[in-house]
Short mmCIF file of C-alpha atoms in Angstrom, two decimals:
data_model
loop_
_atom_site.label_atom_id
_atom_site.label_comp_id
_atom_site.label_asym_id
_atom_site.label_seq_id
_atom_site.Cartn_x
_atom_site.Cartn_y
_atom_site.Cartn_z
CA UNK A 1 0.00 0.00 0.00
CA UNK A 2 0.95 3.71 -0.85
CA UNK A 3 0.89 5.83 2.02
CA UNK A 4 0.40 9.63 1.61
CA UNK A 5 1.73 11.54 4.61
CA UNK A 6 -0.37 13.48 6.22
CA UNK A 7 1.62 16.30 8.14
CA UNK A 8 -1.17 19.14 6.99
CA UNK A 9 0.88 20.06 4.46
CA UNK A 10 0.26 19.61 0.98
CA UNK A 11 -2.25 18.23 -1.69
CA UNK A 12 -2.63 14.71 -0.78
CA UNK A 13 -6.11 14.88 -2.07
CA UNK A 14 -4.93 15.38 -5.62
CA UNK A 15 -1.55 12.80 -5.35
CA UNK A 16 -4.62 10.31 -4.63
CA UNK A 17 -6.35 11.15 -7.31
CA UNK A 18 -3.32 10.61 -9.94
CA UNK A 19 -2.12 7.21 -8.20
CA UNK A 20 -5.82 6.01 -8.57
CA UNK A 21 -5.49 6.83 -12.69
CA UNK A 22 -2.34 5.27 -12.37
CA UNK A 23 -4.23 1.87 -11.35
CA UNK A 24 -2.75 2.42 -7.76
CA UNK A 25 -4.99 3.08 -4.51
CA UNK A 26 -3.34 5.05 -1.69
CA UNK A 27 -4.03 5.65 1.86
CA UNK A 28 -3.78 9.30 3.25
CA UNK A 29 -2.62 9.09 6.67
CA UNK A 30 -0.12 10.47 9.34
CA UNK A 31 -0.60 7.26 11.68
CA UNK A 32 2.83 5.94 12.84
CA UNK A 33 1.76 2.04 12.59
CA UNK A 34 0.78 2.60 9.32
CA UNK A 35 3.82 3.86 8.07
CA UNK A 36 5.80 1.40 9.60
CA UNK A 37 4.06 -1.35 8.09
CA UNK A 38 4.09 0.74 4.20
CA UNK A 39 5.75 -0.78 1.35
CA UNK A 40 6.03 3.11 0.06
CA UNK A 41 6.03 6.42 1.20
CA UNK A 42 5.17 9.80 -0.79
CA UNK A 43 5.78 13.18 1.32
CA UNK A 44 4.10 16.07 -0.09
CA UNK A 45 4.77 19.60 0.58
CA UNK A 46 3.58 23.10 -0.10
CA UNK A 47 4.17 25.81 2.40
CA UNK A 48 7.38 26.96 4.14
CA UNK A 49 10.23 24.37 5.26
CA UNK A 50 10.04 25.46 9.51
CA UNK A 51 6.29 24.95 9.20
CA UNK A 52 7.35 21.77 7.36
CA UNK A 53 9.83 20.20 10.08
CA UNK A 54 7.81 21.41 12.61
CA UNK A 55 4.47 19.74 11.66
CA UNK A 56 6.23 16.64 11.08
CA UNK A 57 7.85 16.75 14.62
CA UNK A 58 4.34 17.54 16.46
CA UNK A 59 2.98 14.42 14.68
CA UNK A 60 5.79 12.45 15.88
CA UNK A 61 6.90 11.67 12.16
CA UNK A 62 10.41 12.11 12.12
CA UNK A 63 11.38 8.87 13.92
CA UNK A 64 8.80 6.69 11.99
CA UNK A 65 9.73 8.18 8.68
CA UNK A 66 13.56 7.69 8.61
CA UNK A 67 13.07 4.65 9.83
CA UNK A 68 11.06 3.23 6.60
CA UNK A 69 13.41 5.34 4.56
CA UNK A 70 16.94 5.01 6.26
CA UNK A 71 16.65 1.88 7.82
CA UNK A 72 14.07 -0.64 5.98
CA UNK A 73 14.78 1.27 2.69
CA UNK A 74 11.05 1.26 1.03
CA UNK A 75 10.59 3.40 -1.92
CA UNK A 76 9.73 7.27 -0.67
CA UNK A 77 9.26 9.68 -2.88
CA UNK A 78 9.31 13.30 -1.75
CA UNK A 79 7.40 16.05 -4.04
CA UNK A 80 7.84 20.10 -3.51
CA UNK A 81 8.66 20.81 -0.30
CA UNK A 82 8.57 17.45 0.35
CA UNK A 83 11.54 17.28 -1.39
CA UNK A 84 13.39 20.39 0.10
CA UNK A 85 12.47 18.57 3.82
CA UNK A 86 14.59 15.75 2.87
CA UNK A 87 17.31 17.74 2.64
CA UNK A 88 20.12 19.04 5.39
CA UNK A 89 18.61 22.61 5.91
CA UNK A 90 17.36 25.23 4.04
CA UNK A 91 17.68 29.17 3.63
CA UNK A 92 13.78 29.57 4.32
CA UNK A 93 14.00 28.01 7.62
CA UNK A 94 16.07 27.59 10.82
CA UNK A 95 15.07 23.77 11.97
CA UNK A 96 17.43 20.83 10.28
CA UNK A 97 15.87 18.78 7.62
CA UNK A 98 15.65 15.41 7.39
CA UNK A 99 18.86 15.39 5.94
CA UNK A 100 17.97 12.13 3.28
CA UNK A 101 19.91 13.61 0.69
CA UNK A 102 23.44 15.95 0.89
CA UNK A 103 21.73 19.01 -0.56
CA UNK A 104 20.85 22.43 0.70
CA UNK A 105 18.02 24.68 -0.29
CA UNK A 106 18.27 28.03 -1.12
CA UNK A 107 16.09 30.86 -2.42
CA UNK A 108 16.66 31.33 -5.87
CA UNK A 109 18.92 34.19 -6.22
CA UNK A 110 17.36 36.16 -9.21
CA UNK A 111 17.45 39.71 -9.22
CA UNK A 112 14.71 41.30 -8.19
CA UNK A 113 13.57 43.77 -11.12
CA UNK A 114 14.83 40.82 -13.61
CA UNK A 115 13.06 39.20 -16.43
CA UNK A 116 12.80 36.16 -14.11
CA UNK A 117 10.11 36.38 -11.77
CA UNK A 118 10.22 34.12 -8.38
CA UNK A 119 8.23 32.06 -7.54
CA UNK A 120 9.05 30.01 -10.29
CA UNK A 121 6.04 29.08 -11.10
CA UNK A 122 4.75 27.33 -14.11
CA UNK A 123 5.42 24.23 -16.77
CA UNK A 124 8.86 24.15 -17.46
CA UNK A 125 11.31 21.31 -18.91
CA UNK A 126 14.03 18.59 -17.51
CA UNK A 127 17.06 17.36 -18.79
CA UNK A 128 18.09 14.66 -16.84
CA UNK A 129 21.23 14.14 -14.82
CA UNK A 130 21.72 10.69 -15.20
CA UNK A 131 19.26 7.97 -16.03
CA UNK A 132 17.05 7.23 -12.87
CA UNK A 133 13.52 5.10 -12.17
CA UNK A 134 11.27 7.89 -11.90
CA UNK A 135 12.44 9.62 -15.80
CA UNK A 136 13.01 7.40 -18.94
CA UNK A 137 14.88 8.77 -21.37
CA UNK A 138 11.70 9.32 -23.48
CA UNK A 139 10.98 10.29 -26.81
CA UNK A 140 10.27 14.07 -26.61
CA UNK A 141 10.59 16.61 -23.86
CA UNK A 142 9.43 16.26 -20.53
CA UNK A 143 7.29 18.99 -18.77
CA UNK A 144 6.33 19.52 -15.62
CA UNK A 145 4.76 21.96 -13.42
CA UNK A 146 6.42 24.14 -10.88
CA UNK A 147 5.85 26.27 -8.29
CA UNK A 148 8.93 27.28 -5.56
CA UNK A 149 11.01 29.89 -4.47
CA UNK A 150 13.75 27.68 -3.20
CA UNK A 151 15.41 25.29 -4.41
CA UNK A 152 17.63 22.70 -4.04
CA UNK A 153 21.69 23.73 -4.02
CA UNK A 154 24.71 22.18 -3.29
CA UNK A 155 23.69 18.60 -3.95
CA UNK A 156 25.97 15.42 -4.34
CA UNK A 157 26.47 16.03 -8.09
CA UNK A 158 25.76 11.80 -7.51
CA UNK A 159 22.32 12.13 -6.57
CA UNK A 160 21.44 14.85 -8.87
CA UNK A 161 18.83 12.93 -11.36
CA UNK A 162 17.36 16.16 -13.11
CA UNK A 163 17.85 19.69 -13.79
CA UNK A 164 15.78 22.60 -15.01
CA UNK A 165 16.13 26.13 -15.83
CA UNK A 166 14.83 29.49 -14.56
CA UNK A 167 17.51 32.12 -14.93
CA UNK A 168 19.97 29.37 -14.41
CA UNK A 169 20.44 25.64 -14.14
CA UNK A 170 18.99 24.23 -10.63
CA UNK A 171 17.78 20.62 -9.54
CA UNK A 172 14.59 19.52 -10.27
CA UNK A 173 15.23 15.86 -8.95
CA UNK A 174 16.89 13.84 -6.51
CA UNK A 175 17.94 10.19 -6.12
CA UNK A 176 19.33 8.32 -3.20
CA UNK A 177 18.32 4.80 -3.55
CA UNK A 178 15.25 4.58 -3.16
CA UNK A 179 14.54 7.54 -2.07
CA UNK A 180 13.63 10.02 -4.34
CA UNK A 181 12.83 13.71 -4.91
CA UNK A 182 10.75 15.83 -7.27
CA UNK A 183 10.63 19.58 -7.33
CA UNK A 184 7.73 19.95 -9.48
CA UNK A 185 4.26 18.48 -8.80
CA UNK A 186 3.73 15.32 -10.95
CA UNK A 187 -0.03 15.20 -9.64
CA UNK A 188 -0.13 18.60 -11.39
CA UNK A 189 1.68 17.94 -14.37
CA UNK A 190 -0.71 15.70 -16.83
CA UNK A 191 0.42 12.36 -18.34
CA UNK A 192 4.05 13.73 -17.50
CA UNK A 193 3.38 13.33 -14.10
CA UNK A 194 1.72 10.66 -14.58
CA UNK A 195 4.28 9.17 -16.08
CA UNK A 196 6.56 9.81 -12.99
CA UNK A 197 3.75 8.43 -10.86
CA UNK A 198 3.53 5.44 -12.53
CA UNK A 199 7.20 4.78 -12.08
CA UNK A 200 6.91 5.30 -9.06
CA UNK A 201 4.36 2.93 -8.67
CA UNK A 202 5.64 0.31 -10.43
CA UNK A 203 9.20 0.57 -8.72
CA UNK A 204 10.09 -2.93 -7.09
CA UNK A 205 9.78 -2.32 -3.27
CA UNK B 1 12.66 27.18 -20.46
CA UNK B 2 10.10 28.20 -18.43
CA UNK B 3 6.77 29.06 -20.76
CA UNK B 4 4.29 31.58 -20.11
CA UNK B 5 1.11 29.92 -18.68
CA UNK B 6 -2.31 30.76 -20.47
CA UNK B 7 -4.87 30.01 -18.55
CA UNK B 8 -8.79 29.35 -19.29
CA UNK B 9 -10.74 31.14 -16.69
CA UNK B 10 -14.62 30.11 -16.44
CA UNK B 11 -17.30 32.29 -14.31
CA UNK B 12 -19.36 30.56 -12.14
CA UNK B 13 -23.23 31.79 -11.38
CA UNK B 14 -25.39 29.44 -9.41
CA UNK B 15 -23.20 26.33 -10.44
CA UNK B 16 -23.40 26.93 -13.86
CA UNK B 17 -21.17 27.91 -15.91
CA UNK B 18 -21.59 31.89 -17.24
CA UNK B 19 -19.63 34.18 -19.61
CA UNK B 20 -20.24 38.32 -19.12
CA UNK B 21 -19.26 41.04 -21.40
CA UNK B 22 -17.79 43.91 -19.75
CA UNK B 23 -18.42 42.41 -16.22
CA UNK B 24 -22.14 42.24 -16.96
CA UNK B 25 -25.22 40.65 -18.80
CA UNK B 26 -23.93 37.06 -17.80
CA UNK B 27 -25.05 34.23 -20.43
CA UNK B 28 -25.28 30.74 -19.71
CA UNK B 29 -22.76 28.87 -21.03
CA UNK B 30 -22.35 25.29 -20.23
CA UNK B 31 -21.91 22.43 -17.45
CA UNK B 32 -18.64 23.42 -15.68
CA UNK B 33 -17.73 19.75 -14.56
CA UNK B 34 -17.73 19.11 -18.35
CA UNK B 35 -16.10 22.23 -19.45
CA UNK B 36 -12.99 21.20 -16.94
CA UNK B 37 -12.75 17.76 -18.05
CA UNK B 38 -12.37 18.88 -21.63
CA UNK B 39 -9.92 21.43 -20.27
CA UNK B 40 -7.86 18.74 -18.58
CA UNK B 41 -7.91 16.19 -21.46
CA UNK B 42 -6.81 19.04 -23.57
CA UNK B 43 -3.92 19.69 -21.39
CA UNK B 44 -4.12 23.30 -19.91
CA UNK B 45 -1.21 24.77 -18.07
CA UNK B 46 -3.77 26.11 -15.38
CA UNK B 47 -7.48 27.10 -14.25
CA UNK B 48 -9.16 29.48 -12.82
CA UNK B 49 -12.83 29.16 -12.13
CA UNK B 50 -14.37 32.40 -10.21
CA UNK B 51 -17.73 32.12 -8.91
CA UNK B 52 -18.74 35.67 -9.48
CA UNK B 53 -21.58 35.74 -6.98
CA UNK B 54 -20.21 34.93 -3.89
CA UNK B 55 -18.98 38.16 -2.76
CA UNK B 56 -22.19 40.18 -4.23
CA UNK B 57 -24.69 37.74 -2.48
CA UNK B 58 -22.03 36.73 0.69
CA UNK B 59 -22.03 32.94 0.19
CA UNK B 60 -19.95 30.53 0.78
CA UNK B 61 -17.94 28.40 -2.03
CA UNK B 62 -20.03 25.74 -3.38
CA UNK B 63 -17.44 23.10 -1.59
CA UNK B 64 -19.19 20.23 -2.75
CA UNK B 65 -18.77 21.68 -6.40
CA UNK B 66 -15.27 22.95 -6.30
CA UNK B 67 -14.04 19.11 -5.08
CA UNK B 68 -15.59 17.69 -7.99
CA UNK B 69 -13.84 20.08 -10.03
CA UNK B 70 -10.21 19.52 -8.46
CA UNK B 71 -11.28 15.55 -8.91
CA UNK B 72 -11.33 16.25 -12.58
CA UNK B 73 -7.55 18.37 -12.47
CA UNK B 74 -4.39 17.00 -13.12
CA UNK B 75 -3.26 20.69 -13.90
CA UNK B 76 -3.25 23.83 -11.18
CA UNK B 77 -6.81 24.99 -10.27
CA UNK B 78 -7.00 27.90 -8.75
CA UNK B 79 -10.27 28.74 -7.21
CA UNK B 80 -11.73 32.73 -6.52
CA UNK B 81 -15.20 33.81 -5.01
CA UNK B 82 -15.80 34.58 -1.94
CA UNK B 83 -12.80 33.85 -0.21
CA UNK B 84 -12.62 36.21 3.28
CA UNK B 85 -11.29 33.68 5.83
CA UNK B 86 -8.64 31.61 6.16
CA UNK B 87 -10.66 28.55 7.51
CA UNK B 88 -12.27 29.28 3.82
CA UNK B 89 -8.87 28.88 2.31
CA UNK B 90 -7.92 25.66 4.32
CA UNK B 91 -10.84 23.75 3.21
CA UNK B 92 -10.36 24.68 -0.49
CA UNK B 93 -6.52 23.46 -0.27
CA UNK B 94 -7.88 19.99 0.96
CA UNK B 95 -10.11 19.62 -1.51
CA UNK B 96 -7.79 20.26 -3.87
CA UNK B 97 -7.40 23.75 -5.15
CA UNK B 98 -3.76 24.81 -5.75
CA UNK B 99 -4.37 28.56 -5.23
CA UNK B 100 -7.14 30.72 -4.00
CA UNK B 101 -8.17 33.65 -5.82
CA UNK B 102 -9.21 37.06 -3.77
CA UNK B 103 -10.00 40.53 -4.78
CA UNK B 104 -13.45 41.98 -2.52
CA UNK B 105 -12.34 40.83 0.58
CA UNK B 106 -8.84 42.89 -0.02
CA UNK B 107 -10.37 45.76 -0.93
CA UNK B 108 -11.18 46.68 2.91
CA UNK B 109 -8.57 44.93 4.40
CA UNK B 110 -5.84 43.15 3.05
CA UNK B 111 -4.81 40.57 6.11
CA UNK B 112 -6.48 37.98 5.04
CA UNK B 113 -3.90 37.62 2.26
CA UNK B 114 -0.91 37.83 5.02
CA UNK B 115 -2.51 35.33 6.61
CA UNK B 116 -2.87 33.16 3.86
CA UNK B 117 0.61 33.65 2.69
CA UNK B 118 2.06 32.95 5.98
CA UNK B 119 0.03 29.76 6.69
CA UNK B 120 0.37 28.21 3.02
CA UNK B 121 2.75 30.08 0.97
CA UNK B 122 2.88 33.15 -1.37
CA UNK B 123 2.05 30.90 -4.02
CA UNK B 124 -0.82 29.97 -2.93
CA UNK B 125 -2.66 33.42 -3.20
CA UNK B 126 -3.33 35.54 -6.02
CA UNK B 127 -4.68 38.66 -5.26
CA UNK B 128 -7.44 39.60 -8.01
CA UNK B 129 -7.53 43.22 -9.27
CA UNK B 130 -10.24 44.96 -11.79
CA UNK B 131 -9.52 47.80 -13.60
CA UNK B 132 -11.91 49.95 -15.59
CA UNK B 133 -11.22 52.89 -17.47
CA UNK B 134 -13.97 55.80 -17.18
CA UNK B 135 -14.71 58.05 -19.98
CA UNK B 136 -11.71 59.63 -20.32
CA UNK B 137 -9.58 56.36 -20.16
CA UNK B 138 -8.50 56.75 -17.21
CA UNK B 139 -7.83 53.43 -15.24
CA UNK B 140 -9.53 53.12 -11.94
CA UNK B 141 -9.60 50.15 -9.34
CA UNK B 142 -13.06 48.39 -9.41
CA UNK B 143 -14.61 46.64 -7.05
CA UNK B 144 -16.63 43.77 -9.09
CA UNK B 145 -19.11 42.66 -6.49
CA UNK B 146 -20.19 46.01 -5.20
CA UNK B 147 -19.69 47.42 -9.06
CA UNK B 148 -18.59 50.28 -7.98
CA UNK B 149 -14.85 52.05 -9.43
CA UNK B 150 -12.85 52.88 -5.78
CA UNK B 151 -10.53 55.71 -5.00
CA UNK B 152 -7.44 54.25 -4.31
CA UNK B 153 -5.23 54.37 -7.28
CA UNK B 154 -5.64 50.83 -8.61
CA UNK B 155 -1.26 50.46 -8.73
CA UNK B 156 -1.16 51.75 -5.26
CA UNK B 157 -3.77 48.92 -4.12
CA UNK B 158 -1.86 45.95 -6.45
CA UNK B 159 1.35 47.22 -4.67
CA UNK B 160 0.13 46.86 -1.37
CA UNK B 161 -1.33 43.49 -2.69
CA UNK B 162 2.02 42.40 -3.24
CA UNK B 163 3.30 44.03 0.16
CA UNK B 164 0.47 41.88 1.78
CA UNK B 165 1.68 38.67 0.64
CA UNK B 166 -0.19 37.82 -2.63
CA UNK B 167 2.53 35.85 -4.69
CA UNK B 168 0.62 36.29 -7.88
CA UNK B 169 -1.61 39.03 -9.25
CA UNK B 170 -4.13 38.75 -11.62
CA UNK B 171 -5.11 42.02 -13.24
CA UNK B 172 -8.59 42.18 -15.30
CA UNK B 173 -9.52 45.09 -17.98
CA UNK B 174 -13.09 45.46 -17.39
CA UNK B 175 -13.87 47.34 -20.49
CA UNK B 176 -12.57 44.71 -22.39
CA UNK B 177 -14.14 41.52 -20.78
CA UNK B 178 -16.00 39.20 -23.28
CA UNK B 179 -14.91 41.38 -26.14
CA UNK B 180 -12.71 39.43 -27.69
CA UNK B 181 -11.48 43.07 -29.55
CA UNK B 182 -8.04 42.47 -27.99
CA UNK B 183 -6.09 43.26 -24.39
CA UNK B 184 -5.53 46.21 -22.43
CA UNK B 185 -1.77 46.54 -23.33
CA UNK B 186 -0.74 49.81 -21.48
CA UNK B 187 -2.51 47.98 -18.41
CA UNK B 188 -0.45 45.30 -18.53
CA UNK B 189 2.75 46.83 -18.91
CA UNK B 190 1.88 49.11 -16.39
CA UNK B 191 1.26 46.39 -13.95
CA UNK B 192 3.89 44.46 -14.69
CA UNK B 193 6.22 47.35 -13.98
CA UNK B 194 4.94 47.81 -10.88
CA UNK B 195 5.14 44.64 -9.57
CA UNK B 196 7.94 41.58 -9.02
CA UNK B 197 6.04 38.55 -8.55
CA UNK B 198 3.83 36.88 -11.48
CA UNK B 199 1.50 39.07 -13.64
CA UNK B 200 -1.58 37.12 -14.64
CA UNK B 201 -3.14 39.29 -17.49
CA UNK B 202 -7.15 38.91 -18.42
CA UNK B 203 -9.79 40.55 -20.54
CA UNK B 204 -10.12 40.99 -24.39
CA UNK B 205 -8.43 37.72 -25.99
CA UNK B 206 -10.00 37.30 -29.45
CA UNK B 207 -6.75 35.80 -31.27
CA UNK B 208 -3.65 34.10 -30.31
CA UNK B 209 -1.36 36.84 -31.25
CA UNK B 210 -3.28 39.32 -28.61
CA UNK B 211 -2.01 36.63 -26.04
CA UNK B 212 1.68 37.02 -27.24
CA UNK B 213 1.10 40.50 -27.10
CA UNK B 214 0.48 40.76 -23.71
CA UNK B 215 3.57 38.50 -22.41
CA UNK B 216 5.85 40.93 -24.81
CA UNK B 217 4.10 43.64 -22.72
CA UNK B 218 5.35 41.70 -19.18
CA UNK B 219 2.75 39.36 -18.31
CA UNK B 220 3.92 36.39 -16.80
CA UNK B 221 0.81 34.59 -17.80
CA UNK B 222 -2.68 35.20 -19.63
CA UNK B 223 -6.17 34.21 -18.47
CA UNK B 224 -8.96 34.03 -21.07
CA UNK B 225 -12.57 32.95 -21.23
CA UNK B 226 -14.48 33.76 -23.77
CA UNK B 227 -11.85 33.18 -26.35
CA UNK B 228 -11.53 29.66 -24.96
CA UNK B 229 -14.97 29.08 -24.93
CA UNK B 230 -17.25 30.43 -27.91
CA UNK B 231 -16.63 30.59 -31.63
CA UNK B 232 -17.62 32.18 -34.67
CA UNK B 233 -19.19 35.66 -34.74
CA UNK B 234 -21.87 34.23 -33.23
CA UNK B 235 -20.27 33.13 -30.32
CA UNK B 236 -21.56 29.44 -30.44
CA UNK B 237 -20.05 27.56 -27.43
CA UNK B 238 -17.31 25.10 -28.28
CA UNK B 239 -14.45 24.66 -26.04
CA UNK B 240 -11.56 25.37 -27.48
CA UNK B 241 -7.57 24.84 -26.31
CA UNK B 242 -4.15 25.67 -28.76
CA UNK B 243 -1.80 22.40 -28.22
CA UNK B 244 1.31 22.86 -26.23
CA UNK B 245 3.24 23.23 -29.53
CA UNK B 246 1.37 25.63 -31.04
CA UNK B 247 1.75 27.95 -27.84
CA UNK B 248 5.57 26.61 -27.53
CA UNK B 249 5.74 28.53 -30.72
CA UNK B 250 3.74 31.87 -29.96
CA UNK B 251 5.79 32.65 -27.36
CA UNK B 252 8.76 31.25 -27.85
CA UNK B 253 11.93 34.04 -26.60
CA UNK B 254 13.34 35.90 -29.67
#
């Protein structure tokens, strides 16, 4: 069973909706037995990284979650700020991350009165890194949709598994064996992210 | 490369949906459960459906409605009408909404954006502004529910918008709503000058070329309805989307 996190942050409603046209049915919960007995994990995010940590401290998550990541291994897969959580620390907050991957997250340093407007926010493209589970190196581009103003910076070139571009070239996607990160919001992004999701999905656990 | 969004925006009266001309004289247009399905299979960057009663009558969102509408999504929705609370904004995030849309409630006090903003994210509000020019072309702020044109000069209130916490603005020409006779272009440049977060621009797409106007003009992204939604002089309703290529191609950078 897919378990959706539920740590009040996030659009778990629609990440259901896309696993369930990807054939895949999905529980939404933050319970700590449940996600000890998962076979995979998703961690959605939208909202600030301190709100982030902090919700998933007050529900008690931290403990249950590395241990289905770090120590039993099952599949996670973090999306948005999901992501950025797994990571050591970001600029946007004080609290320490998860700390998953060896990446930072910083605010995207644009200037201000530039043709680049922050958030980034809209569909933009990948090139992948390297060739990961999640992205096949498909015929045609690869879209997705975004919506951030941090991102994620000084990662382990190693587990850098996509790229994109808004002024200049930052990480769309990480991958540390099985756990991975998105930037962008496949359940957002049409048969693209569907795509992702289905990967995902069908990613021996 | 990042593209410029364009974005089909569909009026809600009464649960059906409704197209106006010049913010009045609303026409029935269609089922909006079927209008967004055809909008998702057709692959739009984003939606916005406004229900343009709320405010005017003081309703609620039609919750029920709107989750049936994110169910049918697998692109942004962004949802505006009514919106004064953040308790309102909370529910329409776990239903499903990406962003919340709100203009009447900021016109008397703009907090309820802040505390959006602070509890979800800049990105999750976009702060709706009308503009209508009077006789002399002069651009005033509007105020759509109470249809009345307000004092404050409308960049001052899109500023403090901004200042507030919206991380997106949407600015609407009123005068050329449902037209179809082309945008508002000194608006939008104007806008887009004064602000530094996303410039969604609306009112008076009739041809594709009117919506590559208004990104060369600084609009981060365009919102249409009618253009998306009739056809023919005689506006028949067919719903209507440009493929990804064909819009890869209007706007592609020079």
């Amino acid at each position: 069973m897919i378990i959706i996190v539920d740590y009040g942050m996030g659009n778990v409603g629609s990440i259901r909706n896309m696993l369930r046209a990807c054939g895949a049915e999905s529980t939404i919960t933050a319970s700590h037995e449940v996600i000890r007995s998962a076979a995979k994990l998703i961690l959605p995010g939208v909202g600030a990284f301190d709100a982030g940590m902090q919700n998933l401290s007050e529900r008690g998550l931290i403990e249950p979650l590395t241990e289905a990541a770090i120590h039993r291994k099952i599949p996670v897969l973090g999306i948005c700020l999901g992501m950025q959580l797994m990571c050591r620390s970001s600029q946007e907050g004080k609290l320490p991350g998860l700390g998953w991957f060896d990446a930072d997250v910083r605010h995207f340093d644009l200037p201000k009165d530039g043709p680049h407007k922050i958030p980034h926010m809209g569909w933009n493209t990948v090139t992948l890194n390297q060739a990961t589970p999640l992205f096949e190196a498909c015929e045609g581009e690869q879209r997705f949709y975004f919506v951030h103003s941090y991102h994620v910076a000084d990662a382990d070139p190693s587990q850098v598994a996509a790229t994109s571009h808004h002024g200049y070239q930052f990480v769309a996607a990480l991958r540390h064996g099985s756990i991975f990160g998105v930037q962008f919001h496949p359940e957002k992004s049409h048969r693209f992210g569907m795509g992702v999701m289905k990967r995902f999905v069908n990613y021996p656990c | 490369m990042l593209k410029h969004r364009v974005i089909p925006c569909l009026l809600l009266q009464n649960g059906g949906l409704v197209k106006t001309r010049r913010f009045s004289d609303p026409k029935y247009v269609g089922d909006p459960i079927n209008a967004i399905r055809i909008f998702n299979d057709k692959e739009v960057d984003e939606l916005m459906v406004l229900d343009i009663v709320a405010s005017r009558e003081n309703r609620e969102p039609d919750y029920a409605l709107i989750e049936q509408f994110a169910g049918e999504c697998f692109m942004p929705l962004c949802y505006g009408g009514g919106v004064r609370t953040l308790e309102q904004a909370q529910r329409l995030f776990a239903l499903g909404v990406e962003k919340v849309s709100v203009q009447t409630a900021a016109l008397s006090d703009s907090s309820v954006i802040t505390r959006i903003a602070q509890r979800f994210g800049r990105q999750a509000v976009v702060a709706s502004v009308d503009v209508k020019r009077n006789w002399l072309g002069k651009a005033q702020l509007y105020g759509a529910a109470a249809a009345k044109t307000l004092s404050t000069p409308w960049i001052q209130h899109l500023k403090d918008m901004v200042s507030a916490g919206a991380g997106e603005v949407v600015v609407n020409a009123v005068n050329r709503d449902g037209e179809m006779s082309g945008m508002d272009l000194d608006l939008v440049a104007a806008a887009s000058a004064a602000v530094s977060v996303p410039l969604i621009a609306a009112g008076g797409v009739g041809k594709l070329s009117d919506i590559r106007d208004a990104v060369a003009a600084g609009a981060s992204a365009v919102a249409a309805g009618a253009f998306f939604v009739f056809h023919g002089p005689h506006r028949a309703v067919l719903i209507t989307y440009p493929r990804y290529n064909e819009l890869e191609a209007l706007l592609s950078v020079q």
